Coordinates of C-alpha atoms in Angstrom, one line a residue:
Chain A
X1 CA 13.6 -3.2 13.3
X2 CA 11.1 -0.5 13.6
X3 CA 11.3 2.1 16.2
X4 CA 8.2 1.8 18.4
X5 CA 5.8 4.6 17.7
X6 CA 5.5 6.6 20.9
X7 CA 3.0 9.1 21.9
X8 CA 3.4 12.5 20.4
X9 CA 5.2 14.7 22.8
X10 CA 2.4 16.7 24.4
X11 CA 2.6 20.4 23.9
X12 CA 2.7 21.9 27.4
X13 CA -0.6 23.7 27.3
X14 CA -1.1 26.9 29.1
X15 CA 2.5 27.4 30.1
X16 CA 2.8 30.9 31.4
X17 CA 4.8 33.0 29.1
X18 CA 6.7 34.6 31.9
X19 CA 8.3 31.4 32.8
X20 CA 9.9 30.9 29.5
X21 CA 13.7 31.0 29.9
X22 CA 15.0 34.1 28.2
X23 CA 18.2 33.2 26.5
X24 CA 20.5 35.2 24.3
X25 CA 19.3 34.9 20.8
X26 CA 15.7 34.2 21.7
X27 CA 13.8 33.8 18.5
X28 CA 10.2 34.3 19.7
X29 CA 9.4 36.5 16.7
X30 CA 10.5 33.9 14.2
X31 CA 8.4 31.4 16.2
X32 CA 5.2 33.3 15.9
X33 CA 5.5 33.9 12.2
X34 CA 6.5 30.3 11.5
X35 CA 3.7 29.0 13.7
X36 CA 1.0 30.8 11.9
X37 CA 2.6 29.7 8.7
X38 CA 2.9 26.1 9.7
X39 CA -0.5 25.9 11.3
X40 CA -2.0 27.2 8.1
X41 CA -0.3 24.5 6.1
X42 CA -1.2 21.8 8.5
X43 CA -4.9 22.9 8.6
X44 CA -4.9 23.2 4.8
X45 CA -3.7 19.7 4.3
X46 CA -6.2 18.3 6.9
X47 CA -8.9 20.1 4.9
X48 CA -7.6 18.6 1.7
X49 CA -7.9 15.2 3.2
X50 CA -11.3 15.5 4.8
X51 CA -13.2 17.6 2.3
X52 CA -13.1 15.3 -0.7
X53 CA -14.1 12.4 1.4
X54 CA -17.0 14.3 3.0
X55 CA -18.0 15.6 -0.4
X56 CA -18.1 12.1 -1.8
X57 CA -20.3 10.8 1.0
X58 CA -22.6 13.8 0.6
X59 CA -22.9 13.2 -3.1
X60 CA -24.4 9.8 -2.5
X61 CA -27.5 11.6 -1.2
X62 CA -27.9 13.7 -4.3
X63 CA -29.6 12.7 -7.6
X64 CA -27.6 11.9 -10.7
X65 CA -28.7 15.2 -12.3
X66 CA -27.7 17.2 -9.3
X67 CA -24.2 15.5 -9.2
X68 CA -23.6 16.4 -12.8
X69 CA -24.9 20.0 -12.4
X70 CA -22.7 21.5 -9.8
X71 CA -20.1 20.2 -7.4
X72 CA -21.4 22.3 -4.5
X73 CA -25.1 21.8 -4.2
X74 CA -26.6 20.5 -1.0
X75 CA -28.6 17.3 -1.2
X76 CA -32.3 18.2 -1.7
X77 CA -33.7 15.3 0.3
X78 CA -31.9 13.1 2.7
X79 CA -32.8 9.5 1.9
X80 CA -31.0 6.4 2.9
X81 CA -32.7 4.5 0.1
X82 CA -29.6 4.8 -2.1
X83 CA -27.6 2.8 0.4
X84 CA -30.0 -0.2 0.3
X85 CA -30.1 0.2 -3.5
X86 CA -26.3 0.1 -3.6
X87 CA -26.3 -2.9 -1.3
X88 CA -28.8 -4.8 -3.5
X89 CA -27.0 -3.8 -6.7
X90 CA -23.9 -5.8 -5.7
X91 CA -22.1 -4.1 -2.8
X92 CA -23.8 -6.6 -0.5
X93 CA -22.4 -9.6 -2.5
X94 CA -19.0 -8.1 -2.9
X95 CA -18.9 -7.3 0.8
X96 CA -19.8 -10.9 1.6
X97 CA -17.3 -12.3 -0.8
X98 CA -14.5 -10.3 0.7
X99 CA -15.6 -11.3 4.2
X100 CA -15.7 -15.0 3.3
X101 CA -12.2 -14.9 1.9
X102 CA -10.8 -12.9 4.8
X103 CA -12.4 -14.9 7.5
X104 CA -10.2 -17.8 6.3
X105 CA -7.2 -16.1 4.7
X106 CA -6.2 -13.9 7.7
X107 CA -6.2 -16.6 10.4
X108 CA -4.5 -19.0 8.1
X109 CA -1.9 -16.4 7.2
X110 CA -1.2 -15.8 10.8
X111 CA -1.1 -19.5 11.7
X112 CA 1.1 -20.7 8.9
X113 CA 3.3 -17.6 9.0
X114 CA 3.8 -17.9 12.7
X115 CA 4.5 -21.6 12.5
X116 CA 7.2 -21.2 9.9
X117 CA 8.7 -18.1 11.6
X118 CA 8.7 -19.8 14.9
X119 CA 10.6 -22.9 13.7
X120 CA 13.0 -20.7 11.7
X121 CA 13.7 -18.4 14.6
X122 CA 14.1 -20.9 17.4
X123 CA 15.3 -24.2 16.0
X124 CA 18.7 -25.0 14.6
X125 CA 18.7 -27.3 11.6
X126 CA 20.4 -27.6 8.3
X127 CA 19.3 -25.0 5.8
X128 CA 17.6 -22.8 8.3
X129 CA 19.1 -19.5 7.0
X130 CA 18.6 -20.5 3.5
X131 CA 14.9 -21.2 4.0
X132 CA 14.5 -17.9 5.9
X133 CA 16.0 -15.9 3.0
X134 CA 13.9 -17.9 0.6
X135 CA 10.8 -16.8 2.5
X136 CA 11.8 -13.2 2.8
X137 CA 13.0 -12.8 -0.8
X138 CA 9.4 -13.0 -2.0
X139 CA 8.8 -9.5 -0.7
X140 CA 11.3 -8.1 -3.1
X141 CA 9.7 -9.2 -6.3
X142 CA 6.9 -7.4 -8.1
X143 CA 3.7 -9.4 -8.1
X144 CA 3.4 -8.8 -11.8
X145 CA 6.3 -11.1 -12.3
X146 CA 4.2 -14.1 -11.2
X147 CA 0.8 -13.2 -12.5
X148 CA 0.7 -15.2 -15.7
X149 CA 2.0 -18.5 -14.4
X150 CA 0.0 -18.0 -11.2
X151 CA -3.2 -17.7 -13.3
X152 CA -2.5 -21.0 -15.0
X153 CA -1.4 -22.7 -11.8
X154 CA -4.7 -21.8 -10.2
X155 CA -6.5 -22.8 -13.3
X156 CA -4.8 -26.2 -13.3
X157 CA -5.9 -26.7 -9.7
X158 CA -9.4 -25.9 -10.9
X159 CA -9.6 -23.1 -8.4
X160 CA -10.2 -20.1 -10.6
X161 CA -13.1 -18.0 -9.3
X162 CA -13.3 -20.0 -6.1
X163 CA -13.0 -18.8 -2.6
X164 CA -10.5 -21.4 -1.6
X165 CA -8.2 -20.5 -4.5
X166 CA -8.1 -16.9 -3.6
X167 CA -7.6 -17.8 0.1
X168 CA -4.6 -20.0 -0.6
X169 CA -3.1 -17.4 -2.9
X170 CA -3.6 -14.6 -0.3
X171 CA -2.0 -16.8 2.4
X172 CA 1.0 -17.6 0.1
X173 CA 1.6 -14.0 -0.9
X174 CA 1.3 -12.7 2.7
X175 CA 4.0 -15.2 3.8
X176 CA 7.1 -13.1 3.2
X177 CA 6.2 -10.2 5.4
X178 CA 4.5 -12.3 8.1
X179 CA 7.5 -14.7 8.4
X180 CA 9.9 -11.8 8.4
X181 CA 8.0 -9.9 11.1
X182 CA 7.2 -12.9 13.3
X183 CA 10.7 -14.2 13.0
X184 CA 12.1 -11.1 14.5
X185 CA 9.4 -11.2 17.2
X186 CA 10.0 -14.9 18.2
X187 CA 13.7 -14.3 18.5
X188 CA 13.1 -11.7 21.2
X189 CA 11.0 -14.0 23.4
X190 CA 12.8 -15.4 26.5
X191 CA 14.0 -19.0 26.3
X192 CA 13.4 -19.6 30.0
X193 CA 9.6 -19.7 29.7
X194 CA 9.9 -22.2 26.9
X195 CA 12.3 -24.4 28.8
X196 CA 10.0 -24.4 31.9
X197 CA 7.1 -25.5 29.7
X198 CA 9.2 -28.3 28.2
X199 CA 10.4 -29.4 31.7
X200 CA 6.7 -29.5 32.7
X201 CA 6.3 -32.1 30.0
X202 CA 4.8 -30.0 27.2
X203 CA 5.5 -31.2 23.7
X204 CA 7.0 -28.8 21.1
X205 CA 3.7 -28.3 19.5
X206 CA 2.0 -27.6 22.8
X207 CA 4.8 -25.3 23.9
X208 CA 4.2 -23.3 20.7
X209 CA 0.5 -23.0 20.9
X210 CA 0.1 -22.5 24.6
X211 CA 3.2 -20.7 25.6
X212 CA 5.1 -19.0 22.7
X213 CA 2.1 -17.9 20.6
X214 CA 0.3 -16.2 23.4
X215 CA 3.5 -14.4 24.3
X216 CA 3.9 -13.1 20.8
X217 CA 0.5 -11.5 20.9
X218 CA 1.7 -7.9 20.4
X219 CA 3.5 -8.9 17.3
X220 CA 0.5 -11.0 16.1
X221 CA -1.8 -7.9 16.4
X222 CA 0.6 -5.7 14.4
X223 CA 1.1 -8.1 11.6
X224 CA -2.6 -9.2 11.7
X225 CA -3.7 -5.6 11.1
X226 CA -1.2 -5.3 8.3
X227 CA -2.4 -8.5 6.7
X228 CA -6.1 -7.7 7.1
X229 CA -5.8 -4.3 5.5
X230 CA -3.6 -5.6 2.8
X231 CA -5.9 -8.5 1.9
X232 CA -9.0 -6.4 2.2
X233 CA -7.6 -3.8 -0.2
X234 CA -6.1 -6.3 -2.6
X235 CA -7.0 -5.7 -6.2
X236 CA -4.6 -7.3 -8.7
X237 CA -4.8 -10.8 -7.4
X238 CA -8.7 -11.0 -7.5
X239 CA -8.7 -9.2 -10.8
X240 CA -6.7 -12.1 -12.3
X241 CA -8.1 -14.9 -10.3
X242 CA -11.8 -14.1 -9.6
X243 CA -13.4 -13.7 -13.0
X244 CA -16.4 -15.8 -13.9
X245 CA -15.0 -18.5 -16.2
X246 CA -18.2 -19.1 -18.1
X247 CA -21.6 -17.6 -18.5
X248 CA -23.1 -19.8 -15.8
X249 CA -20.3 -19.0 -13.3
X250 CA -21.4 -17.0 -10.3
X251 CA -19.8 -13.6 -9.9
X252 CA -17.5 -13.7 -6.9
X253 CA -16.0 -10.3 -7.1
X254 CA -14.4 -8.9 -4.0
X255 CA -15.2 -5.4 -2.8
X256 CA -12.4 -3.5 -4.5
X257 CA -13.0 -5.3 -7.7
X258 CA -16.8 -4.7 -7.4
X259 CA -16.4 -1.0 -6.9
X260 CA -14.2 -0.6 -10.0
X261 CA -16.8 -2.7 -11.9
X262 CA -19.6 -0.5 -10.7
X263 CA -17.5 2.5 -11.7
X264 CA -16.9 1.2 -15.2
X265 CA -20.6 0.5 -15.6
X266 CA -21.2 4.2 -15.2
X267 CA -20.5 4.6 -18.9
X268 CA -23.6 2.7 -19.8
X269 CA -26.2 3.3 -17.1
X270 CA -25.4 6.3 -15.1
X271 CA -26.2 5.8 -11.4
X272 CA -23.5 7.7 -9.6
X273 CA -25.3 8.0 -6.2
X274 CA -25.2 4.2 -6.1
X275 CA -21.5 4.2 -6.8
X276 CA -20.8 6.8 -4.1
X277 CA -23.0 5.0 -1.7
X278 CA -21.1 1.9 -2.4
X279 CA -17.8 3.6 -1.7
X280 CA -19.3 5.0 1.5
X281 CA -20.3 1.6 2.6
X282 CA -16.8 0.3 1.8
X283 CA -15.2 3.1 3.7
X284 CA -17.1 2.7 6.9
X285 CA -15.5 -0.5 8.2
X286 CA -12.1 0.9 7.4
X287 CA -12.9 4.1 9.3
X288 CA -14.2 2.2 12.3
X289 CA -11.2 -0.1 12.4
X290 CA -8.8 2.8 11.9
X291 CA -10.3 5.0 14.6
X292 CA -10.5 2.2 17.1
X293 CA -7.0 0.8 16.6
X294 CA -5.4 3.9 15.2
X295 CA -2.1 3.5 17.0
X296 CA -1.8 -0.2 16.2
X297 CA -2.7 0.5 12.5
X298 CA -0.1 3.1 12.2
X299 CA 2.5 1.0 14.0
X300 CA 1.6 -2.1 12.0
X301 CA 1.7 -0.5 8.6
X302 CA 4.8 1.6 9.2
X303 CA 6.8 -1.3 10.6
X304 CA 6.0 -3.0 7.2
X305 CA 8.3 -0.7 5.4
X306 CA 11.2 -0.6 7.9
X307 CA 12.9 -3.7 6.6
Chain B
X1 CA 18.8 -32.2 18.0
X2 CA 16.6 -35.1 18.9
X3 CA 14.6 -37.1 16.4
X4 CA 11.3 -35.8 17.6
X5 CA 12.4 -32.3 17.0
X6 CA 13.1 -33.0 13.4
X7 CA 9.7 -34.3 12.9
X8 CA 8.2 -31.3 14.7
X9 CA 10.2 -28.8 12.5
X10 CA 9.3 -30.6 9.3
X11 CA 5.7 -30.8 10.3
X12 CA 5.5 -27.1 11.1
X13 CA 7.3 -26.1 7.9
X14 CA 5.5 -28.4 5.5
X15 CA 2.3 -26.5 4.8
X16 CA 3.8 -22.9 4.7
X17 CA 6.6 -24.0 2.5
X18 CA 4.3 -25.9 0.1
X19 CA 1.9 -23.0 -0.3
X20 CA 4.7 -20.6 -0.8
X21 CA 6.5 -22.7 -3.4
X22 CA 3.3 -23.5 -5.3
X23 CA 1.8 -20.1 -5.5
X24 CA 4.8 -17.7 -5.2
X25 CA 8.2 -19.2 -6.0
X26 CA 7.2 -21.6 -8.8
X27 CA 5.2 -19.0 -10.7
X28 CA 8.1 -16.5 -10.3
X29 CA 10.5 -19.1 -11.8
X30 CA 8.1 -20.1 -14.5
X31 CA 7.8 -16.6 -15.8
X32 CA 11.3 -16.7 -17.0
X33 CA 10.7 -19.8 -19.0
X34 CA 7.3 -18.7 -20.4
X35 CA 8.9 -15.4 -21.5
X36 CA 10.9 -17.3 -24.0
X37 CA 7.9 -18.9 -25.7
X38 CA 5.1 -17.7 -27.9
X39 CA 2.4 -19.0 -25.5
X40 CA -1.0 -17.7 -26.2
X41 CA -2.4 -19.2 -23.0
X42 CA -5.4 -20.9 -24.6
X43 CA -3.8 -24.3 -25.0
X44 CA -0.8 -26.0 -23.6
X45 CA 1.0 -25.9 -26.9
X46 CA 3.6 -23.3 -27.4
X47 CA 7.0 -23.0 -29.1
X48 CA 10.3 -21.9 -27.8
X49 CA 11.1 -18.6 -29.5
X50 CA 14.2 -17.6 -27.6
X51 CA 14.6 -13.9 -27.1
X52 CA 12.0 -13.0 -29.7
X53 CA 9.6 -11.6 -27.1
X54 CA 12.3 -9.3 -25.7
X55 CA 13.3 -8.1 -29.2
X56 CA 9.6 -7.4 -29.9
X57 CA 9.5 -5.4 -26.6
X58 CA 12.2 -3.2 -27.8
X59 CA 10.1 -2.2 -30.8
X60 CA 6.9 -2.0 -28.9
X61 CA 6.3 1.8 -28.7
X62 CA 3.4 1.5 -26.3
X63 CA 5.6 -0.4 -23.8
X64 CA 8.6 1.9 -24.3
X65 CA 6.4 4.9 -23.7
X66 CA 4.9 3.1 -20.6
X67 CA 8.5 2.7 -19.2
X68 CA 9.0 6.4 -19.7
X69 CA 5.8 7.1 -17.7
X70 CA 7.0 4.9 -14.9
X71 CA 10.3 6.7 -14.9
X72 CA 8.4 10.1 -14.6
X73 CA 6.4 8.6 -11.7
X74 CA 9.7 7.3 -10.2
X75 CA 11.2 10.8 -10.1
X76 CA 8.2 12.8 -9.0
X77 CA 6.1 10.7 -6.7
X78 CA 9.0 10.0 -4.2
X79 CA 10.3 13.6 -4.3
X80 CA 7.0 15.3 -3.7
X81 CA 5.7 12.8 -1.1
X82 CA 8.9 12.7 0.9
X83 CA 9.3 16.5 0.9
X84 CA 5.8 17.0 2.1
X85 CA 6.0 14.2 4.6
X86 CA 9.3 15.5 6.0
X87 CA 7.9 19.0 6.3
X88 CA 4.8 17.9 8.1
X89 CA 6.7 15.5 10.3
X90 CA 9.1 18.2 11.4
X91 CA 6.2 20.5 12.1
X92 CA 4.4 17.9 14.1
X93 CA 7.3 16.7 16.1
X94 CA 9.6 19.7 16.5
X95 CA 7.8 22.6 15.0
X96 CA 6.1 23.9 18.2
X97 CA 7.1 27.2 19.7
X98 CA 10.5 26.3 20.9
X99 CA 10.6 28.1 24.2
X100 CA 11.1 25.1 26.4
X101 CA 13.9 23.6 24.3
X102 CA 12.5 23.6 20.8
X103 CA 11.6 20.0 20.6
X104 CA 7.8 19.7 20.8
X105 CA 5.1 19.4 18.2
X106 CA 2.6 22.0 17.4
X107 CA -0.7 21.9 19.2
X108 CA -3.0 19.3 17.8
X109 CA -0.2 17.2 16.4
X110 CA -1.9 13.9 17.5
X111 CA -5.1 15.0 15.7
X112 CA -3.3 15.8 12.5
X113 CA -1.5 12.5 12.5
X114 CA -4.8 10.7 12.7
X115 CA -6.4 12.6 9.9
X116 CA -3.4 12.6 7.6
X117 CA -2.9 8.8 7.9
X118 CA -6.5 7.9 7.1
X119 CA -6.3 7.8 3.3
X120 CA -3.6 5.1 3.7
X121 CA -6.2 2.6 5.0
X122 CA -8.5 3.2 2.1
X123 CA -8.1 0.8 -0.8
X124 CA -6.8 2.0 -4.1
X125 CA -10.2 1.2 -5.6
X126 CA -11.8 3.8 -3.3
X127 CA -9.1 6.2 -4.2
X128 CA -9.8 5.7 -7.8
X129 CA -13.6 6.3 -7.5
X130 CA -13.0 9.3 -5.3
X131 CA -10.5 11.0 -7.7
X132 CA -12.6 10.1 -10.7
X133 CA -15.3 12.2 -9.1
X134 CA -12.9 14.9 -8.1
X135 CA -11.5 15.1 -11.7
X136 CA -14.9 15.0 -13.4
X137 CA -14.7 16.8 -16.7
X138 CA -17.7 19.1 -16.1
X139 CA -18.8 21.5 -13.3
X140 CA -19.9 18.5 -11.2
X141 CA -16.3 17.6 -10.5
X142 CA -14.9 19.0 -7.2
X143 CA -11.8 20.4 -8.9
X144 CA -13.5 21.9 -11.9
X145 CA -16.4 23.1 -9.7
X146 CA -14.1 24.9 -7.4
X147 CA -12.0 26.4 -10.2
X148 CA -15.2 27.6 -11.9
X149 CA -16.4 29.2 -8.6
X150 CA -13.3 31.2 -8.2
X151 CA -13.3 32.1 -11.9
X152 CA -10.1 30.4 -13.0
X153 CA -11.9 28.1 -15.4
X154 CA -14.6 28.8 -17.9
X155 CA -17.8 27.0 -17.0
X156 CA -18.5 26.2 -20.6
X157 CA -15.0 24.8 -21.2
X158 CA -13.8 22.9 -18.1
X159 CA -10.5 21.1 -17.8
X160 CA -10.6 17.4 -18.8
X161 CA -8.0 16.4 -16.2
X162 CA -7.9 12.8 -17.2
X163 CA -8.2 13.3 -20.9
X164 CA -5.5 15.9 -21.4
X165 CA -2.3 14.2 -22.6
X166 CA -0.2 16.7 -20.7
X167 CA -2.3 16.6 -17.5
X168 CA -3.2 13.0 -16.9
X169 CA 0.1 11.8 -15.4
X170 CA 0.0 14.7 -13.0
X171 CA -3.6 14.1 -12.1
X172 CA -2.7 10.5 -11.2
X173 CA 0.3 11.7 -9.2
X174 CA -1.7 14.0 -7.1
X175 CA -4.0 11.1 -6.1
X176 CA -1.0 9.0 -5.1
X177 CA 0.7 11.8 -3.1
X178 CA -2.6 12.6 -1.4
X179 CA -2.9 9.1 -0.2
X180 CA 0.8 8.6 0.7
X181 CA 1.9 11.7 2.6
X182 CA 0.2 10.7 5.9
X183 CA 1.9 7.3 5.9
X184 CA 5.4 8.7 5.4
X185 CA 4.7 11.4 7.9
X186 CA 4.1 8.8 10.5
X187 CA 7.1 6.8 9.4
X188 CA 9.3 9.9 9.7
X189 CA 7.7 10.9 13.0
X190 CA 8.6 7.5 14.5
X191 CA 12.2 8.0 13.4
X192 CA 12.3 11.6 14.7
X193 CA 11.0 10.6 18.1
X194 CA 13.8 8.1 18.5
X195 CA 16.3 11.0 18.2
X196 CA 17.4 11.9 21.7
X197 CA 16.1 15.3 22.8
X198 CA 19.4 16.4 24.2
X199 CA 20.9 16.5 20.7
X200 CA 18.4 19.2 19.9
X201 CA 18.9 21.0 23.2
X202 CA 22.6 21.0 22.7
X203 CA 22.1 22.6 19.2
X204 CA 19.7 25.2 20.7
X205 CA 22.2 26.2 23.3
X206 CA 24.8 26.6 20.5
X207 CA 22.3 28.9 18.9
X208 CA 21.0 26.8 16.0
X209 CA 17.9 28.1 14.2
X210 CA 15.0 25.9 13.4
X211 CA 16.2 25.4 9.9
X212 CA 19.7 24.6 11.0
X213 CA 18.4 22.0 13.5
X214 CA 16.4 20.4 10.7
X215 CA 19.1 20.3 8.1
X216 CA 22.0 19.6 10.4
X217 CA 20.4 17.2 12.9
X218 CA 17.0 15.8 11.9
X219 CA 17.7 15.1 8.2
X220 CA 21.0 13.3 8.7
X221 CA 19.7 11.2 11.5
X222 CA 16.7 10.4 9.5
X223 CA 18.5 9.4 6.4
X224 CA 18.1 5.7 6.7
X225 CA 14.3 6.1 6.9
X226 CA 14.2 8.5 4.0
X227 CA 16.1 5.9 2.0
X228 CA 13.6 3.2 2.9
X229 CA 10.7 5.5 2.0
X230 CA 12.4 6.1 -1.4
X231 CA 12.6 2.5 -2.2
X232 CA 9.1 1.9 -1.1
X233 CA 7.7 4.8 -3.1
X234 CA 9.7 3.6 -6.0
X235 CA 7.9 0.3 -5.9
X236 CA 4.6 2.2 -5.9
X237 CA 5.7 4.2 -8.9
X238 CA 6.6 1.0 -10.8
X239 CA 3.1 -0.4 -10.3
X240 CA 0.3 2.2 -10.6
X241 CA -1.9 -0.5 -12.1
X242 CA -5.1 0.2 -10.1
X243 CA -5.2 3.9 -10.6
X244 CA -4.3 3.9 -14.3
X245 CA -6.5 1.1 -15.2
X246 CA -9.6 2.5 -13.5
X247 CA -9.2 6.2 -13.8
X248 CA -8.0 6.7 -17.4
X249 CA -10.0 5.9 -20.5
X250 CA -9.9 2.5 -22.0
X251 CA -7.7 1.7 -24.9
X252 CA -9.1 -1.7 -25.5
X253 CA -8.9 -2.5 -21.8
X254 CA -7.0 -1.6 -18.6
X255 CA -6.8 2.1 -19.1
X256 CA -3.8 4.1 -20.4
X257 CA -5.6 6.8 -22.3
X258 CA -5.8 9.2 -23.8
X259 CA -3.9 7.5 -26.6
X260 CA -1.5 5.7 -24.3
X261 CA -0.5 8.9 -22.6
X262 CA -0.9 7.3 -19.2
X263 CA 0.0 3.7 -19.9
X264 CA 2.4 2.2 -17.5
X265 CA 4.2 -1.1 -17.7
X266 CA 1.7 -2.9 -15.5
X267 CA -1.3 -1.9 -17.6
X268 CA 0.4 -2.8 -20.8
X269 CA 1.3 -6.1 -19.4
X270 CA -2.2 -6.9 -18.1
X271 CA -3.7 -5.9 -21.4
X272 CA -1.4 -8.2 -23.3
X273 CA -2.1 -11.0 -20.9
X274 CA -5.9 -10.9 -20.2
X275 CA -7.1 -9.0 -23.3
X276 CA -4.9 -10.0 -26.2
X277 CA -4.0 -13.4 -24.7
X278 CA -0.3 -13.0 -25.3
X279 CA 0.9 -14.8 -22.2
X280 CA 4.5 -15.3 -23.3
X281 CA 4.9 -11.7 -24.3
X282 CA 3.3 -10.5 -21.0
X283 CA 5.8 -12.7 -19.1
X284 CA 8.7 -11.0 -20.9
X285 CA 7.2 -7.7 -19.6
X286 CA 7.1 -9.1 -16.1
X287 CA 10.8 -9.9 -16.3
X288 CA 11.6 -6.4 -17.5
X289 CA 9.6 -5.0 -14.6
X290 CA 11.6 -7.2 -12.2
X291 CA 14.9 -6.1 -13.7
X292 CA 14.0 -2.4 -13.5
X293 CA 12.8 -2.8 -9.9
X294 CA 16.1 -4.4 -9.0
X295 CA 18.1 -1.7 -10.8
X296 CA 16.0 0.9 -9.0
X297 CA 16.6 -0.6 -5.5
X298 CA 20.4 -1.0 -6.1
X299 CA 20.7 2.5 -7.5
X300 CA 18.7 4.1 -4.7
X301 CA 20.6 2.3 -2.0
X302 CA 24.0 3.2 -3.6
X303 CA 23.2 6.8 -4.5
X304 CA 21.8 7.6 -1.0
X305 CA 24.5 5.7 0.9
X306 CA 25.8 7.8 3.7
X307 CA 27.9 7.0 6.7
X308 CA 25.6 5.6 9.3
X309 CA 25.2 7.9 12.3
X310 CA 24.9 6.2 15.6
X311 CA 23.1 7.7 18.5

């Protein structure tokens, strides 16, 4: 499994130079040159990350003409009106749709994924290994393989352009990684605690919900962040499943879909500040979540690749 | 196992397995069947046409060109991303002034890691809007604007990054690399930090330079992770749907312009499915994508196989 992400080794600040052990072949000269060089590169890349994002946020305060004129103008007047305009023009709805779906899909993913993983990790029964590989195999196939039949499956269930349809599909497609990750986690939990609970008269179900699941909390947080980000940023599944099916159908675009929709409308009615404001609004929750759980986000996402 | 346990196990597995079979496994299997039909998707009537769809694919220039573009992505996206990420990861974890043993990050490493990783949590949709603005084909685009400022580009004749047949793939690649480097940097950092420090110290005492300790110690010990990164980036390169479909000009629908110069398999497939209504044909493309993905994984794992180093 993944190596736990540890703190960066802190650079010993202010270490007196005189204390540095002088060894034969001391390469202090090389160090200085390389350090300037590497710091330059590191700072440059940081700028390349931050500047475009700042520029985009700044652009939402400009007018359309100003955006087209030059890339480097400063906004003439700072007005937050554009954000409420973007919110009214659809971002609010898209935001709400995404939220409605996620409020159900993430907890259900965690619940069903943990249940399956728990049983597969801790109970012996015929076909256990087979079922486990069956679950994990789903992570290997490109989602494009399933798209066409998936569309017609959801259509047959009469769930196209509905929240419940997208929720169920999200849960199903999050299953491989969730089962894989939680399976590994449940395996490491001590058996003694479980046995004590059973001796005290807890049923298997109760032992799971009141003893094992709480013990698996660190794993749940990691995989929960992974699923939340993944489902929040999902684009292909809603593109196929959340299109209004007739003229009277309500538009239930999720945020990612809505942003692309807004962007493609730019060809007809140019209102770039609204688009940029929309992106800014979409970025803020991500930024807040990321900065508050930065370590867990990095650990959760990187452990997803270390299969 | 007692009877009650069986009921418990079955009860816990029922819903997850049912959901998974209905929405994931069954569609995966159905694709193979549909790919052998001429299904238009409008009605339930379709005929079995055998391998006709696959034969048609071999003559479909747009799809063949799309495969070629995927292959280009497959070569360049992993190489560039991994090299940059390795370089930064080494700097941040072992690039500090090596007086006290040569295994410390440069000052501010934690800060850099936070900043570099951030693009990874942004959705591809946001990435698409951002880079569309950056690549704007007039002075209002960040890239053109900057190049005009320094005098490299003529203000009356700016570069149309996304409309130049020779540039569009590179422009898309830059966006992917921009987003991905931070993630792989963190991935490699985690692996580097699990390398025992005394390995480096021993090398230092033996007089190894920074380059030597990177190529002789860090890289070999990191090989497993690099391999994983390669497969993962390969999957990204096989997809590319969001960026191509929303950043390049529409050829009918789902991007791919100018004149199919940026079409990838996923966009061609979605266009055939949702725009032309050729469901059976689109399924055949899905199967080809699966085969290529499997070939890619096997080749990568074989080609990069080394002896596992225990530490």
